[in-house]
């Protein structure tokens, strides 16, 4: 229709799909690098040709696009997200060859580019997970597509409750009559559709994992572990920073391997010191923040300690590792994995702590109504007044 503005619909599960893509991307780059290092960087194609794995990445990206265009349903979109992440990982792993005249796979700038691309996808996943549609018609359109995807898939009780809750958020009073009827039809369908009484395998596995977490990792133990890790991580970061400054300034230790590990400027020249300076400042902030968070936690300010730990992990993942990857190449990957695990553990602890706090009674007097009173202690009604 002339004058009609076309608007894109935002999928309700966009955050999960982009997260799957980010996981496939990150794991593909790490596994590819480890495999090439372990196998001595083999080549496919003999002496005449060289079939780079970027071609396989491009092929997977094409398959992902075709899968979305030709197929419908939740299974197709999930596989498309996974294939897109794996294909992008294989493609961008060879970015060093694309930006250099001599096709240098090990060009130092390749690692920061790959790391930044991964951070952008993770940021897009977090944005998609937190974004909520404001327009009633767009929300209804997204839910219609979501319910349509579930027609040929297994509908679980939890999924139905989630879709009904999202449908309740649609401002029906802002819709015209045909769209109101559509919303009512969707609600009637969701209430009438048969659901699996048995939870899917992933839900059962998640329940078992959470039960094991409660038994093996109670909150007091996790609290001690996180404080210890934050304190150790902060002190080691500051010590490593001081030793690196000492080695770069000209001091040499009796161990040449230690000097080579600490002197990150070796082979890069002094032109890279600007980036090194930014990384050093950010790393100092990370070290001080980790120590301050552990100390605040020990002094009883748990909320401040957890927040400092989370933010210092974010700074390290988004600033320090970007510059550090230029100097230490893909050894930074293992540091990033460890810090990502620490960030996840802090977020998980905060979530578990808030849930346990919500389950606890706020007023001890409220328990009086649930405690049985012995017959001998009861006061006869005739004696009241």
Coordinates of C-alpha atoms in Angstrom, one line a residue:
X1 CA 0.0 0.0 0.0
X2 CA 1.3 3.5 -0.8
X3 CA 2.5 5.4 2.2
X4 CA 2.7 2.3 4.4
X5 CA 5.9 2.2 6.5
X6 CA 7.6 -1.2 6.6
X7 CA 8.8 -2.2 10.1
X8 CA 10.9 -5.2 11.0
X9 CA 9.6 -7.6 13.6
X10 CA 11.8 -8.5 16.5
X11 CA 11.9 -12.2 17.4
X12 CA 11.1 -12.9 21.1
X13 CA 13.9 -15.5 21.1
X14 CA 16.4 -13.3 19.3
X15 CA 18.7 -13.2 22.3
X16 CA 19.0 -16.9 22.5
X17 CA 19.6 -17.3 18.8
X18 CA 22.4 -14.7 18.6
X19 CA 23.9 -16.3 21.8
X20 CA 24.0 -19.6 20.0
X21 CA 25.7 -17.9 17.1
X22 CA 28.3 -16.3 19.4
X23 CA 29.0 -19.6 21.1
X24 CA 29.5 -21.3 17.8
X25 CA 31.7 -18.5 16.6
X26 CA 34.0 -18.5 19.7
X27 CA 34.3 -22.2 20.0
X28 CA 35.1 -22.6 16.2
X29 CA 38.0 -20.1 16.4
X30 CA 39.5 -21.7 19.5
X31 CA 39.1 -25.3 18.2
X32 CA 40.5 -24.3 14.8
X33 CA 43.6 -22.6 16.2
X34 CA 44.3 -25.5 18.6
X35 CA 43.9 -28.0 15.9
X36 CA 46.2 -26.2 13.5
X37 CA 48.8 -25.7 16.2
X38 CA 48.7 -29.4 17.2
X39 CA 48.8 -30.7 13.6
X40 CA 51.6 -28.4 12.4
X41 CA 49.4 -26.1 10.2
X42 CA 48.6 -28.6 7.4
X43 CA 47.4 -27.4 3.9
X44 CA 44.7 -28.8 1.8
X45 CA 45.2 -28.8 -2.0
X46 CA 48.8 -30.0 -2.5
X47 CA 51.5 -27.9 -4.2
X48 CA 49.3 -26.1 -6.7
X49 CA 46.1 -25.2 -4.7
X50 CA 45.5 -24.0 -1.2
X51 CA 41.9 -24.6 0.0
X52 CA 41.6 -22.3 3.0
X53 CA 39.2 -23.1 5.7
X54 CA 37.6 -19.6 5.1
X55 CA 36.0 -21.2 2.1
X56 CA 34.3 -23.8 4.3
X57 CA 33.2 -20.9 6.5
X58 CA 31.6 -19.1 3.6
X59 CA 29.9 -22.3 2.5
X60 CA 28.3 -22.7 6.0
X61 CA 27.2 -19.1 5.9
X62 CA 25.4 -19.7 2.6
X63 CA 23.8 -22.9 4.0
X64 CA 22.6 -20.9 7.0
X65 CA 21.0 -18.3 4.8
X66 CA 19.4 -20.8 2.5
X67 CA 18.1 -22.7 5.5
X68 CA 16.3 -19.6 6.8
X69 CA 14.9 -18.8 3.4
X70 CA 13.6 -22.3 2.5
X71 CA 12.6 -23.7 5.9
X72 CA 10.2 -22.6 8.7
X73 CA 10.0 -23.7 12.3
X74 CA 12.1 -23.5 15.4
X75 CA 14.5 -26.3 14.4
X76 CA 15.5 -24.6 11.2
X77 CA 16.2 -21.3 12.8
X78 CA 18.3 -22.9 15.6
X79 CA 20.4 -24.8 13.2
X80 CA 20.8 -21.7 11.1
X81 CA 22.1 -19.8 14.1
X82 CA 24.6 -22.5 14.9
X83 CA 25.8 -22.9 11.3
X84 CA 26.2 -19.1 11.0
X85 CA 28.4 -19.0 14.1
X86 CA 30.6 -21.8 12.9
X87 CA 30.9 -20.4 9.4
X88 CA 31.7 -16.9 10.7
X89 CA 34.4 -18.4 13.0
X90 CA 36.0 -20.3 10.1
X91 CA 35.9 -17.3 7.9
X92 CA 37.2 -14.6 10.2
X93 CA 40.0 -16.9 11.6
X94 CA 41.9 -16.1 8.4
X95 CA 41.4 -12.4 8.6
X96 CA 45.2 -11.9 8.8
X97 CA 45.5 -13.1 5.2
X98 CA 42.9 -10.7 4.0
X99 CA 44.5 -7.5 5.5
X100 CA 48.1 -8.1 4.6
X101 CA 49.9 -8.1 1.2
X102 CA 51.9 -11.2 2.0
X103 CA 48.9 -13.2 3.3
X104 CA 50.3 -13.4 6.8
X105 CA 48.0 -15.7 8.9
X106 CA 49.9 -14.8 12.1
X107 CA 49.7 -11.0 11.6
X108 CA 49.4 -9.5 15.2
X109 CA 46.4 -7.3 14.3
X110 CA 44.4 -10.4 13.4
X111 CA 43.8 -11.5 17.0
X112 CA 42.3 -8.1 18.1
X113 CA 40.0 -8.0 15.0
X114 CA 38.7 -11.5 15.8
X115 CA 38.3 -10.7 19.5
X116 CA 36.5 -7.5 18.7
X117 CA 34.1 -9.3 16.3
X118 CA 33.3 -11.8 19.0
X119 CA 32.6 -9.0 21.5
X120 CA 30.3 -7.2 19.0
X121 CA 28.3 -10.4 18.6
X122 CA 28.1 -11.0 22.3
X123 CA 26.9 -7.4 22.8
X124 CA 24.3 -7.9 20.1
X125 CA 23.1 -11.0 21.9
X126 CA 22.8 -9.2 25.2
X127 CA 20.9 -6.3 23.5
X128 CA 18.6 -8.7 21.8
X129 CA 17.9 -10.5 25.0
X130 CA 17.1 -7.3 26.9
X131 CA 15.1 -5.5 24.2
X132 CA 11.4 -5.4 24.4
X133 CA 9.0 -4.3 21.6
X134 CA 6.9 -1.3 22.5
X135 CA 4.5 -1.4 19.5
X136 CA 1.4 -3.6 20.1
X137 CA 1.1 -4.7 16.5
X138 CA 4.8 -5.6 16.3
X139 CA 4.5 -7.6 19.5
X140 CA 1.5 -9.4 18.2
X141 CA 3.2 -10.1 14.8
X142 CA 6.3 -11.5 16.6
X143 CA 4.2 -13.7 18.8
X144 CA 2.1 -15.0 15.8
X145 CA 5.3 -16.1 14.1
X146 CA 6.6 -17.7 17.4
X147 CA 3.3 -19.6 17.8
X148 CA 3.5 -20.6 14.2
X149 CA 7.0 -22.0 14.7
X150 CA 5.7 -24.2 17.6
X151 CA 2.8 -25.7 15.5
X152 CA 5.1 -28.4 14.1
X153 CA 7.3 -28.7 17.3
X154 CA 6.7 -30.0 20.8
X155 CA 4.9 -27.6 23.0
X156 CA 5.9 -27.8 26.7
X157 CA 4.0 -26.4 29.6
X158 CA 6.8 -23.9 30.3
X159 CA 6.9 -22.7 26.7
X160 CA 3.1 -22.3 26.7
X161 CA 3.2 -20.3 29.9
X162 CA 6.0 -18.1 28.5
X163 CA 4.0 -17.4 25.3
X164 CA 0.8 -16.6 27.3
X165 CA 2.8 -14.2 29.5
X166 CA 4.2 -12.4 26.5
X167 CA 0.7 -12.3 25.0
X168 CA -0.5 -10.6 28.2
X169 CA 2.0 -7.8 27.6
X170 CA 0.3 -6.9 24.3
X171 CA -1.8 -3.7 24.6
X172 CA -5.0 -5.1 23.0
X173 CA -6.7 -1.7 23.5
X174 CA -4.3 -0.2 20.9
X175 CA -5.2 -2.8 18.2
X176 CA -7.9 -2.7 15.7
X177 CA -10.7 -5.2 15.6
X178 CA -9.1 -7.8 13.3
X179 CA -5.9 -7.8 15.4
X180 CA -7.9 -8.1 18.6
X181 CA -9.5 -11.2 17.1
X182 CA -6.1 -12.6 16.2
X183 CA -4.9 -12.1 19.8
X184 CA -7.9 -13.8 21.1
X185 CA -7.5 -16.7 18.7
X186 CA -3.8 -17.1 19.7
X187 CA -4.8 -17.1 23.4
X188 CA -7.5 -19.7 22.8
X189 CA -5.1 -21.9 20.8
X190 CA -2.4 -21.7 23.5
X191 CA -4.9 -22.7 26.2
X192 CA -6.3 -25.6 24.1
X193 CA -3.1 -27.0 22.6
X194 CA -1.9 -30.3 24.2
X195 CA 1.4 -30.1 26.0
X196 CA 4.0 -32.7 26.9
X197 CA 3.6 -33.7 30.5
X198 CA 7.2 -34.8 30.7
X199 CA 9.8 -32.0 30.4
X200 CA 12.3 -32.2 27.6
X201 CA 15.7 -33.7 28.0
X202 CA 17.4 -30.3 28.3
X203 CA 15.1 -29.2 31.1
X204 CA 15.7 -32.5 33.0
X205 CA 19.4 -32.1 32.5
X206 CA 19.3 -28.5 33.7
X207 CA 17.3 -29.6 36.8
X208 CA 19.8 -32.3 37.6
X209 CA 22.7 -29.8 37.2
X210 CA 21.0 -27.3 39.5
X211 CA 20.3 -29.9 42.1
X212 CA 24.0 -31.0 42.0
X213 CA 25.0 -27.3 42.3
X214 CA 22.9 -26.9 45.4
X215 CA 24.4 -30.0 47.0
X216 CA 28.0 -29.6 46.0
X217 CA 28.4 -25.9 45.8
X218 CA 26.4 -24.2 48.6
X219 CA 26.4 -20.5 48.8
X220 CA 28.8 -20.2 51.7
X221 CA 31.4 -22.3 49.9
X222 CA 30.9 -20.4 46.6
X223 CA 31.3 -17.1 48.6
X224 CA 34.7 -18.2 50.0
X225 CA 35.9 -19.5 46.6
X226 CA 34.9 -16.2 44.8
X227 CA 36.6 -14.0 47.4
X228 CA 39.8 -16.1 47.1
X229 CA 39.8 -16.0 43.3
X230 CA 39.1 -12.2 43.2
X231 CA 41.9 -11.6 45.7
X232 CA 44.4 -13.9 43.9
X233 CA 43.5 -12.6 40.5
X234 CA 43.9 -9.0 41.6
X235 CA 47.2 -9.5 43.3
X236 CA 48.6 -11.6 40.4
X237 CA 47.5 -8.9 37.9
X238 CA 49.2 -6.1 39.9
X239 CA 52.4 -8.2 40.4
X240 CA 52.5 -9.2 36.7
X241 CA 52.1 -5.5 35.7
X242 CA 54.9 -4.4 38.0
X243 CA 57.3 -7.2 36.8
X244 CA 56.5 -6.3 33.1
X245 CA 57.3 -2.7 33.7
X246 CA 60.6 -3.7 35.4
X247 CA 61.6 -6.0 32.6
X248 CA 60.6 -3.5 29.8
X249 CA 62.7 -0.8 31.5
X250 CA 65.9 -2.9 31.1
X251 CA 66.2 -5.3 34.0
X252 CA 66.8 -9.0 33.2
X253 CA 66.2 -12.0 35.4
X254 CA 68.4 -15.2 35.5
X255 CA 65.6 -17.0 33.6
X256 CA 65.3 -15.9 29.9
X257 CA 61.9 -17.6 29.6
X258 CA 60.5 -15.4 32.3
X259 CA 61.9 -12.3 30.5
X260 CA 60.4 -13.3 27.2
X261 CA 57.0 -13.9 28.9
X262 CA 57.0 -10.5 30.7
X263 CA 58.5 -8.4 27.9
X264 CA 55.4 -8.2 25.7
X265 CA 57.1 -5.5 23.5
X266 CA 59.6 -8.1 22.2
X267 CA 59.3 -8.2 18.4
X268 CA 56.6 -5.5 18.2
X269 CA 58.7 -2.3 18.5
X270 CA 58.0 0.8 20.4
X271 CA 55.2 2.0 18.0
X272 CA 52.8 -0.3 19.9
X273 CA 53.5 1.2 23.3
X274 CA 50.4 3.5 23.0
X275 CA 48.2 0.4 23.0
X276 CA 50.3 -1.2 25.7
X277 CA 49.9 1.9 27.8
X278 CA 46.1 1.8 27.6
X279 CA 46.2 -1.9 28.4
X280 CA 48.4 -1.3 31.4
X281 CA 46.1 1.4 32.8
X282 CA 43.1 -0.9 32.3
X283 CA 44.9 -3.8 33.8
X284 CA 45.8 -1.7 36.9
X285 CA 42.2 -0.8 37.2
X286 CA 41.3 -4.5 37.0
X287 CA 43.8 -5.5 39.7
X288 CA 42.8 -2.7 42.1
X289 CA 39.1 -3.4 41.5
X290 CA 39.5 -7.2 42.2
X291 CA 41.4 -6.5 45.4
X292 CA 38.9 -3.8 46.5
X293 CA 36.0 -6.1 45.7
X294 CA 37.5 -8.9 47.8
X295 CA 38.2 -6.6 50.7
X296 CA 34.7 -5.1 50.6
X297 CA 33.2 -8.6 50.5
X298 CA 35.3 -9.7 53.5
X299 CA 34.2 -6.6 55.4
X300 CA 30.5 -7.6 54.9
X301 CA 29.6 -5.4 52.0
X302 CA 28.7 -8.3 49.7
X303 CA 26.7 -6.3 47.1
X304 CA 29.7 -3.9 46.5
X305 CA 32.2 -6.7 46.3
X306 CA 30.1 -8.6 43.7
X307 CA 29.5 -5.5 41.6
X308 CA 33.2 -4.6 41.7
X309 CA 34.1 -8.2 40.6
X310 CA 31.6 -8.1 37.8
X311 CA 32.7 -4.7 36.4
X312 CA 36.4 -5.5 36.7
X313 CA 35.8 -8.7 34.7
X314 CA 33.9 -6.8 32.1
X315 CA 36.8 -4.2 31.8
X316 CA 39.3 -7.0 31.5
X317 CA 37.3 -8.8 28.8
X318 CA 36.4 -5.8 26.8
X319 CA 39.5 -3.6 27.1
X320 CA 42.6 -5.4 28.5
X321 CA 42.2 -8.5 26.3
X322 CA 41.7 -6.6 23.1
X323 CA 45.1 -4.9 23.4
X324 CA 46.8 -7.9 25.0
X325 CA 45.8 -10.1 22.1
X326 CA 47.9 -8.0 19.8
X327 CA 51.1 -8.8 21.8
X328 CA 50.4 -12.3 23.0
X329 CA 48.3 -13.4 20.1
X330 CA 45.9 -16.2 20.9
X331 CA 47.3 -17.1 24.3
X332 CA 44.9 -14.3 25.5
X333 CA 42.1 -16.7 24.6
X334 CA 42.7 -18.9 27.6
X335 CA 42.8 -15.8 29.8
X336 CA 39.5 -14.6 28.4
X337 CA 37.9 -18.0 28.9
X338 CA 39.0 -18.0 32.6
X339 CA 37.7 -14.4 33.1
X340 CA 34.5 -15.3 31.4
X341 CA 34.0 -18.2 33.7
X342 CA 34.7 -15.9 36.7
X343 CA 32.1 -13.4 35.4
X344 CA 29.6 -16.1 34.9
X345 CA 30.3 -17.4 38.5
X346 CA 29.7 -13.9 39.9
X347 CA 26.5 -13.4 38.0
X348 CA 25.3 -16.9 39.0
X349 CA 26.2 -16.3 42.7
X350 CA 24.2 -13.0 42.6
X351 CA 21.2 -14.7 41.1
X352 CA 21.3 -17.6 43.6
X353 CA 21.8 -15.2 46.5
X354 CA 18.9 -13.0 45.5
X355 CA 16.6 -16.1 45.1
X356 CA 17.6 -17.5 48.4
X357 CA 17.0 -14.1 50.0
X358 CA 13.6 -13.9 48.5
X359 CA 12.7 -17.4 49.8
X360 CA 13.6 -16.4 53.4
X361 CA 10.9 -14.9 55.6
X362 CA 11.5 -11.3 56.2
X363 CA 9.6 -11.1 59.6
X364 CA 10.2 -13.9 62.1
X365 CA 6.8 -13.1 63.6
X366 CA 5.1 -14.4 60.4
X367 CA 6.2 -17.9 61.4
X368 CA 3.9 -17.8 64.4
X369 CA 0.9 -18.7 62.3
X370 CA 2.6 -21.8 61.0
X371 CA 4.0 -23.2 64.3
X372 CA 1.6 -25.6 65.9
X373 CA 0.5 -24.7 69.5
X374 CA 0.1 -27.5 72.0
X375 CA -3.4 -28.0 73.4
X376 CA -2.3 -27.3 76.9
X377 CA -1.0 -23.9 75.9
X378 CA -4.1 -22.7 74.3
X379 CA -6.4 -20.2 76.0
X380 CA -10.1 -21.1 76.2
X381 CA -12.3 -18.7 74.2
X382 CA -14.4 -18.2 77.3
X383 CA -11.4 -16.8 79.1
X384 CA -10.8 -14.1 76.5
X385 CA -12.0 -10.7 77.4

